[in-house]
PDB file of C-alpha atoms in Angstrom:
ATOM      1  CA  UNK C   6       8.788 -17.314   6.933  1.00 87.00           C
ATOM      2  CA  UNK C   7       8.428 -19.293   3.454  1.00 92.00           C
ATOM      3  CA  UNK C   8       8.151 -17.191   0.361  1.00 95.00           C
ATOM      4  CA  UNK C   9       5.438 -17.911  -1.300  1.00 95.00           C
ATOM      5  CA  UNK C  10       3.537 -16.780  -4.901  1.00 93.00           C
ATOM      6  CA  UNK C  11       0.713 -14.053  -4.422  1.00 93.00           C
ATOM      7  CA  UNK C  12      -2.098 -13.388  -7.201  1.00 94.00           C
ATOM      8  CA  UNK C  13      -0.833  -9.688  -7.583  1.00 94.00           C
ATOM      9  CA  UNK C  14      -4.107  -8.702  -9.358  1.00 95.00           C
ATOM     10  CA  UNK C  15      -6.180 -10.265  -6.393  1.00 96.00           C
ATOM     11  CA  UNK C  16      -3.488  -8.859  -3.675  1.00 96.00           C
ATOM     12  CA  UNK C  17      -4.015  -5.246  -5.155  1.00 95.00           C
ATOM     13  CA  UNK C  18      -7.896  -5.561  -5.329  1.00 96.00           C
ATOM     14  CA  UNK C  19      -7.735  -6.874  -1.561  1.00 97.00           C
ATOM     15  CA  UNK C  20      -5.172  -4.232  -0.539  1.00 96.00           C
ATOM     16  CA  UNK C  21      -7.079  -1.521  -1.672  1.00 96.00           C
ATOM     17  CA  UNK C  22     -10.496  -2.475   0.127  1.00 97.00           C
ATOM     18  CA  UNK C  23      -8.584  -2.863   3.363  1.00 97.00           C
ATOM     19  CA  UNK C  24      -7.356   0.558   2.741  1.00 97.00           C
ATOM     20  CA  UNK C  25     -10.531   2.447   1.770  1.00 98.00           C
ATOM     21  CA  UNK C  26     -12.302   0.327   4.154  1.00 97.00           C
ATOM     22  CA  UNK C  27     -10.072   1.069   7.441  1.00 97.00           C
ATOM     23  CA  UNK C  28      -9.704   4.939   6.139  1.00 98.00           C
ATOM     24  CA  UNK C  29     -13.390   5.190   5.801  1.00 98.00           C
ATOM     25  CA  UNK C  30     -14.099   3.394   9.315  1.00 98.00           C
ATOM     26  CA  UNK C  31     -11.270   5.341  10.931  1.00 98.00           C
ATOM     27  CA  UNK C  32     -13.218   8.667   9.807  1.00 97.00           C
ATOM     28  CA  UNK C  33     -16.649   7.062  10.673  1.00 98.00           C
ATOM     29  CA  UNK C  34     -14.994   6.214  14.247  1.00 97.00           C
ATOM     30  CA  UNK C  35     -13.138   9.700  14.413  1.00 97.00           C
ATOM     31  CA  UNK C  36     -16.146  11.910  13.516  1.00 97.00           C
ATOM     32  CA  UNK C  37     -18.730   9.885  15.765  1.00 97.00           C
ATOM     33  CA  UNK C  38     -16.657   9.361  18.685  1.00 96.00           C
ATOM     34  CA  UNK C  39     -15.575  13.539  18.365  1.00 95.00           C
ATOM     35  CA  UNK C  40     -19.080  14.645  18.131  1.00 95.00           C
ATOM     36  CA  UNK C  41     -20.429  12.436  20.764  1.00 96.00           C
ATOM     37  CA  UNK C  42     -18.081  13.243  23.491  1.00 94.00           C
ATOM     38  CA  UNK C  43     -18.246  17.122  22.072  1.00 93.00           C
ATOM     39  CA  UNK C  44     -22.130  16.353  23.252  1.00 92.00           C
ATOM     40  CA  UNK C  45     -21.628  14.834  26.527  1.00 93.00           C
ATOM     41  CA  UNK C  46     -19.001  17.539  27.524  1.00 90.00           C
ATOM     42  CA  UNK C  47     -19.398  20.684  25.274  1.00 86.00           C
ATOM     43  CA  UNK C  48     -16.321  23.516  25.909  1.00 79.00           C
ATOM     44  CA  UNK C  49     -17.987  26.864  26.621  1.00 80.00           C
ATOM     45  CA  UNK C  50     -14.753  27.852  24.637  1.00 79.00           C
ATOM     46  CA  UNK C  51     -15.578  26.382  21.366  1.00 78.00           C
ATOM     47  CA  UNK C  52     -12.542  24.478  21.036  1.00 84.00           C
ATOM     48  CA  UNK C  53     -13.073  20.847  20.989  1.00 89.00           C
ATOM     49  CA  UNK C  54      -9.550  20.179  19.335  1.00 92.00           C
ATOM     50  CA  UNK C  55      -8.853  17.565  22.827  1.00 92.00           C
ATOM     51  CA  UNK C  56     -11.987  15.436  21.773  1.00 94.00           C
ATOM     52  CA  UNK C  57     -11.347  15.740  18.108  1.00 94.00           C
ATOM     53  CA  UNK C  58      -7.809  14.241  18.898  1.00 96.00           C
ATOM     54  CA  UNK C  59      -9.039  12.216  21.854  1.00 96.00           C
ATOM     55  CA  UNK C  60     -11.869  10.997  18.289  1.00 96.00           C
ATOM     56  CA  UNK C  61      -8.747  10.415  15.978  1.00 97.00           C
ATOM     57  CA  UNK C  62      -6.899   8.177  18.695  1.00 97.00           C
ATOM     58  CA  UNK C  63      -9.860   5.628  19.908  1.00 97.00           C
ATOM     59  CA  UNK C  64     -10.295   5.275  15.679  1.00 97.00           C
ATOM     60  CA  UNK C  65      -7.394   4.415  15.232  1.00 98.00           C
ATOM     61  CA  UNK C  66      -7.617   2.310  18.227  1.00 98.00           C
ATOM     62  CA  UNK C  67     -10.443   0.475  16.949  1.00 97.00           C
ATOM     63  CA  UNK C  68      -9.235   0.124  13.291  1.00 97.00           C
ATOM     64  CA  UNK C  69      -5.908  -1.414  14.646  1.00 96.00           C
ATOM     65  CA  UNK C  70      -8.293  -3.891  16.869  1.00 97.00           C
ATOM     66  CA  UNK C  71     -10.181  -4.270  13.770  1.00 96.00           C
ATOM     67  CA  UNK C  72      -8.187  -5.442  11.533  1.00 96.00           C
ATOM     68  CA  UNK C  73      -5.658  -7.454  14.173  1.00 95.00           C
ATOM     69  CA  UNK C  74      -8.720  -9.318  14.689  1.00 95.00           C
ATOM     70  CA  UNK C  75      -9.593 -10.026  10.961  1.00 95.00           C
ATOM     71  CA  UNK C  76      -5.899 -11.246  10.553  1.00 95.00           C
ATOM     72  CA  UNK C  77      -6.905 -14.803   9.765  1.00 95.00           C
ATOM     73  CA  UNK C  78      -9.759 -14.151   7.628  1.00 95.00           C
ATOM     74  CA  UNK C  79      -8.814 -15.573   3.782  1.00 95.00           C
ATOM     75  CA  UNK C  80      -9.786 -12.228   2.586  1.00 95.00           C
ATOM     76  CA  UNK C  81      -6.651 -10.991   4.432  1.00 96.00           C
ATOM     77  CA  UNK C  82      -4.323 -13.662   3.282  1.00 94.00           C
ATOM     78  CA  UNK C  83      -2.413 -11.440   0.755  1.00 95.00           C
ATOM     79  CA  UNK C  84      -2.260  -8.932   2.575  1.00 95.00           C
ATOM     80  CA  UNK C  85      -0.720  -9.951   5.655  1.00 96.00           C
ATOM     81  CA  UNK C  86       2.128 -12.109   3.878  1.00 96.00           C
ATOM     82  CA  UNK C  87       2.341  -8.960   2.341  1.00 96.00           C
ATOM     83  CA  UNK C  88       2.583  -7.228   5.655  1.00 95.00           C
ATOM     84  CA  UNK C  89       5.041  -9.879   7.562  1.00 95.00           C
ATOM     85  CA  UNK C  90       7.558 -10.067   4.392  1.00 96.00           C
ATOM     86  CA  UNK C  91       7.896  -6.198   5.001  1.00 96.00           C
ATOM     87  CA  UNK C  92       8.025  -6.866   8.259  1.00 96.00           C
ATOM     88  CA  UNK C  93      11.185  -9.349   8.009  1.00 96.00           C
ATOM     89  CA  UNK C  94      12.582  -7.535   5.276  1.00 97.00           C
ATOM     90  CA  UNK C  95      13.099  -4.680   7.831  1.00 97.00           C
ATOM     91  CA  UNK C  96      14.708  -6.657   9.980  1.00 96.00           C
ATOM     92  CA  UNK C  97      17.606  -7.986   8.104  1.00 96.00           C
ATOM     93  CA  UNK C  98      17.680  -4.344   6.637  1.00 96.00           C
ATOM     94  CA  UNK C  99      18.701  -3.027   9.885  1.00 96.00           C
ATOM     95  CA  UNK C 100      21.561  -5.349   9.995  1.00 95.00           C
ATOM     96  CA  UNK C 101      22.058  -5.698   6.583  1.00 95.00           C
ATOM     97  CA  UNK C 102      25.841  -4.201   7.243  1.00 95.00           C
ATOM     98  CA  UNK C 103      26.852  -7.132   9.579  1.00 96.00           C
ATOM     99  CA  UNK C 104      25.138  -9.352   7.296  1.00 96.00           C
ATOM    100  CA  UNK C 105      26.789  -8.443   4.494  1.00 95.00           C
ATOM    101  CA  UNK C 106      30.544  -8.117   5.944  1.00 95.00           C
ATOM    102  CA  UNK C 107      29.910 -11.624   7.558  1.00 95.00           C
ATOM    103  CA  UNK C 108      28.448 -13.164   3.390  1.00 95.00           C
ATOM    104  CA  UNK C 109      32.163 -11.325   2.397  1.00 95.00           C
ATOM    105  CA  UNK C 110      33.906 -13.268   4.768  1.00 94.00           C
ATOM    106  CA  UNK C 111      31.875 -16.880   3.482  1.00 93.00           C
ATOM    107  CA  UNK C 112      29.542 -16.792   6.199  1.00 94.00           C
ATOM    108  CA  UNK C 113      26.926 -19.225   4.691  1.00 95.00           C
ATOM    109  CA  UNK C 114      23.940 -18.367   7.189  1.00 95.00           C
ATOM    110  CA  UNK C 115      24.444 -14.913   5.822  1.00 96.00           C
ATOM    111  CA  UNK C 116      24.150 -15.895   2.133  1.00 96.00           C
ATOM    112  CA  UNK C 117      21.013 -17.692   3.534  1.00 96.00           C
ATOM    113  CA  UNK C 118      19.830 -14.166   5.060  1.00 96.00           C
ATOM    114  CA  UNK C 119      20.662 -12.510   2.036  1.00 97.00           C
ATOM    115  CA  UNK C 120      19.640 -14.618  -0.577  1.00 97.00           C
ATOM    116  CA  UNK C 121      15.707 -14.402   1.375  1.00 97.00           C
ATOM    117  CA  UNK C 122      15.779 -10.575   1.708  1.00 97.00           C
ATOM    118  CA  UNK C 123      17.524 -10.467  -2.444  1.00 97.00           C
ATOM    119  CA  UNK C 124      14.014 -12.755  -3.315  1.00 97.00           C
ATOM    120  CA  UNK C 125      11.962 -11.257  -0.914  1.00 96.00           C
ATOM    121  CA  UNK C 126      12.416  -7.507  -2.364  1.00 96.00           C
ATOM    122  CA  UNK C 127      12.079  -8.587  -5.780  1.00 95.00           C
ATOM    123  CA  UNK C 128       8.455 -10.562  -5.327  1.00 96.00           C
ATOM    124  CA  UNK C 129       7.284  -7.197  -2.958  1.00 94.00           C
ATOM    125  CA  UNK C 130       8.468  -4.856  -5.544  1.00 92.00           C
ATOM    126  CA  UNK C 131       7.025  -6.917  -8.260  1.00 92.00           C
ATOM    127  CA  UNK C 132       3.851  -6.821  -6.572  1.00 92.00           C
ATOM    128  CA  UNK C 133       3.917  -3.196  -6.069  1.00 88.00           C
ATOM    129  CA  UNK C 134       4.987  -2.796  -9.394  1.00 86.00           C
ATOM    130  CA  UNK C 135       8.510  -0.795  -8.174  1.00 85.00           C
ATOM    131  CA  UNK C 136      10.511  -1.925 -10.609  1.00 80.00           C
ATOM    132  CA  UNK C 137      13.133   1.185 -10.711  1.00 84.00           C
ATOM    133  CA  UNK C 138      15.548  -0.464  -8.689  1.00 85.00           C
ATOM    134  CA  UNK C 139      15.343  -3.804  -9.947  1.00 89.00           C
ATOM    135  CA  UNK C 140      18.487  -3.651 -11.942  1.00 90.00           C
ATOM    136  CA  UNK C 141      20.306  -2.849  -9.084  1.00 92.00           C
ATOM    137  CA  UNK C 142      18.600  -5.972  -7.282  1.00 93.00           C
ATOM    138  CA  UNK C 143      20.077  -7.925 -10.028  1.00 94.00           C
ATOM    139  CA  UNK C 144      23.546  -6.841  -9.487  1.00 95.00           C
ATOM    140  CA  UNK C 145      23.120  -7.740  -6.095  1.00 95.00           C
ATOM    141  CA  UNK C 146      22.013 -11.008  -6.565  1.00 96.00           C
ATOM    142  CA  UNK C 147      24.432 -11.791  -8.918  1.00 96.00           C
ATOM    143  CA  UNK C 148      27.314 -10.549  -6.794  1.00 96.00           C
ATOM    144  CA  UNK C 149      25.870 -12.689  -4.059  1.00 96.00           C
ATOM    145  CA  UNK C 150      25.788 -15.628  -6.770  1.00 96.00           C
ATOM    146  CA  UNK C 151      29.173 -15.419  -7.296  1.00 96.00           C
ATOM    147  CA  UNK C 152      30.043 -15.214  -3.729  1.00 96.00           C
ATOM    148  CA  UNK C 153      28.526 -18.662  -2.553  1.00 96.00           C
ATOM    149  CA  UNK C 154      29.842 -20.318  -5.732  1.00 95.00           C
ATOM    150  CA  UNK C 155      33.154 -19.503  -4.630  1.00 94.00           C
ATOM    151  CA  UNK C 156      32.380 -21.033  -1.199  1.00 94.00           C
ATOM    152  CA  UNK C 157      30.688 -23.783  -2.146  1.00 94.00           C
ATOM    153  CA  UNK C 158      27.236 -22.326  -0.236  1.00 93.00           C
ATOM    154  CA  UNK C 159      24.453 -23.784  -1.878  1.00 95.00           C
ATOM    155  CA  UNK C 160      21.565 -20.733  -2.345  1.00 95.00           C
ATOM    156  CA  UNK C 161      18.143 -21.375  -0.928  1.00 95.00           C
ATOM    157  CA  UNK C 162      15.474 -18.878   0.147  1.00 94.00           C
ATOM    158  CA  UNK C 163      13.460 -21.682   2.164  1.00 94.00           C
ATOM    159  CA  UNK C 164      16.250 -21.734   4.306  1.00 94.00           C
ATOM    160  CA  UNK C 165      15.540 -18.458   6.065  1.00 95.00           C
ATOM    161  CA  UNK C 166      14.462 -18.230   9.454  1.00 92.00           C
ATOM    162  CA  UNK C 167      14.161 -15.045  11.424  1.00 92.00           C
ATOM    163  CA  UNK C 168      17.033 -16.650  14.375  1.00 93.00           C
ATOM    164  CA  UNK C 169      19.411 -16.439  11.749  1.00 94.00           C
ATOM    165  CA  UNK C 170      19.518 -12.853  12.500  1.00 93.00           C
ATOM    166  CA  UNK C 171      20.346 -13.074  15.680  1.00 92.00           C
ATOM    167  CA  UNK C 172      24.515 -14.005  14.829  1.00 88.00           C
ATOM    168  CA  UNK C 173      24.673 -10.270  13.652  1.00 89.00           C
TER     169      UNK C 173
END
């Protein structure tokens, strides 16, 4: 995955109609689905909490299917870059200790790893406007910095690929 720049004022507009939208759509789906199978199969009871739950999963279901589908729609494009850098920045964060141990050690492909996930936190928090821990990315990065100077590693988040992962 390349990094690339994201309108943050069109990202946020876009991110919050896919939210309201699929919340909306999953209550829509929840609430029809509920009452119609409450209908077809009424509990002398009175408790319809299995349909209601049985409503909340097929929603969900169909929101998920939803907006899977509508993955590749331009409207989306923000949104799912935003979506797969979260996704990849999880996954060097579960091996961030390896990664880091092997960086201290002048392991170049985890500079590489490190220098993506260092630039791919600070556009994501930038976009989200989480800026608290910035500083502390800064450190970070500089320590890193410092590190491939003194090993001659040449910085560059383009390099990234997810297989680089797999050494740790």
């Amino acid at each position: 995955m390349k990094l690339k720049e994201i309108d943050k004022s069109r990202y946020r507009r876009h991110l919050n109609r896919v939210f309201i939208g699929s919340a909306l759509a999953l209550a829509a789906f929840s609430l029809g689905i509920s009452q119609l199978l409450i209908a077809l199969f009424p509990d002398p009871g009175g408790s319809h909490f299995h349909w209601n739950l049985l409503g909340v999963i097929v929603g969900a279901l169909l929101v998920g299917a939803g907006l899977s589908r509508l993955r590749q729609h331009p409207f989306m494009t923000e949104v799912v870059y935003v979506w797969d850098l979260k996704q990849r920045l999880n996954k060097i964060s579960r091996k961030r200790r390896q990664v880091e141990a092997a960086a201290q050690k002048g392991d170049e492909t985890a500079m590489q790893v490190l220098q993506f996930s260092y630039a791919g936190s600070r556009q994501l928090w930038l976009l989200d406007d989480n800026t608290l821990v910035m500083d502390e990315l800064a450190v970070k990065q500089t320590e890193l910095n410092n590190l491939a100077e003194e090993h001659g590693v040449t910085l560059d988040a383009d390099r990234y690929d997810e297989s680089m992962l797999e050494r740790f």
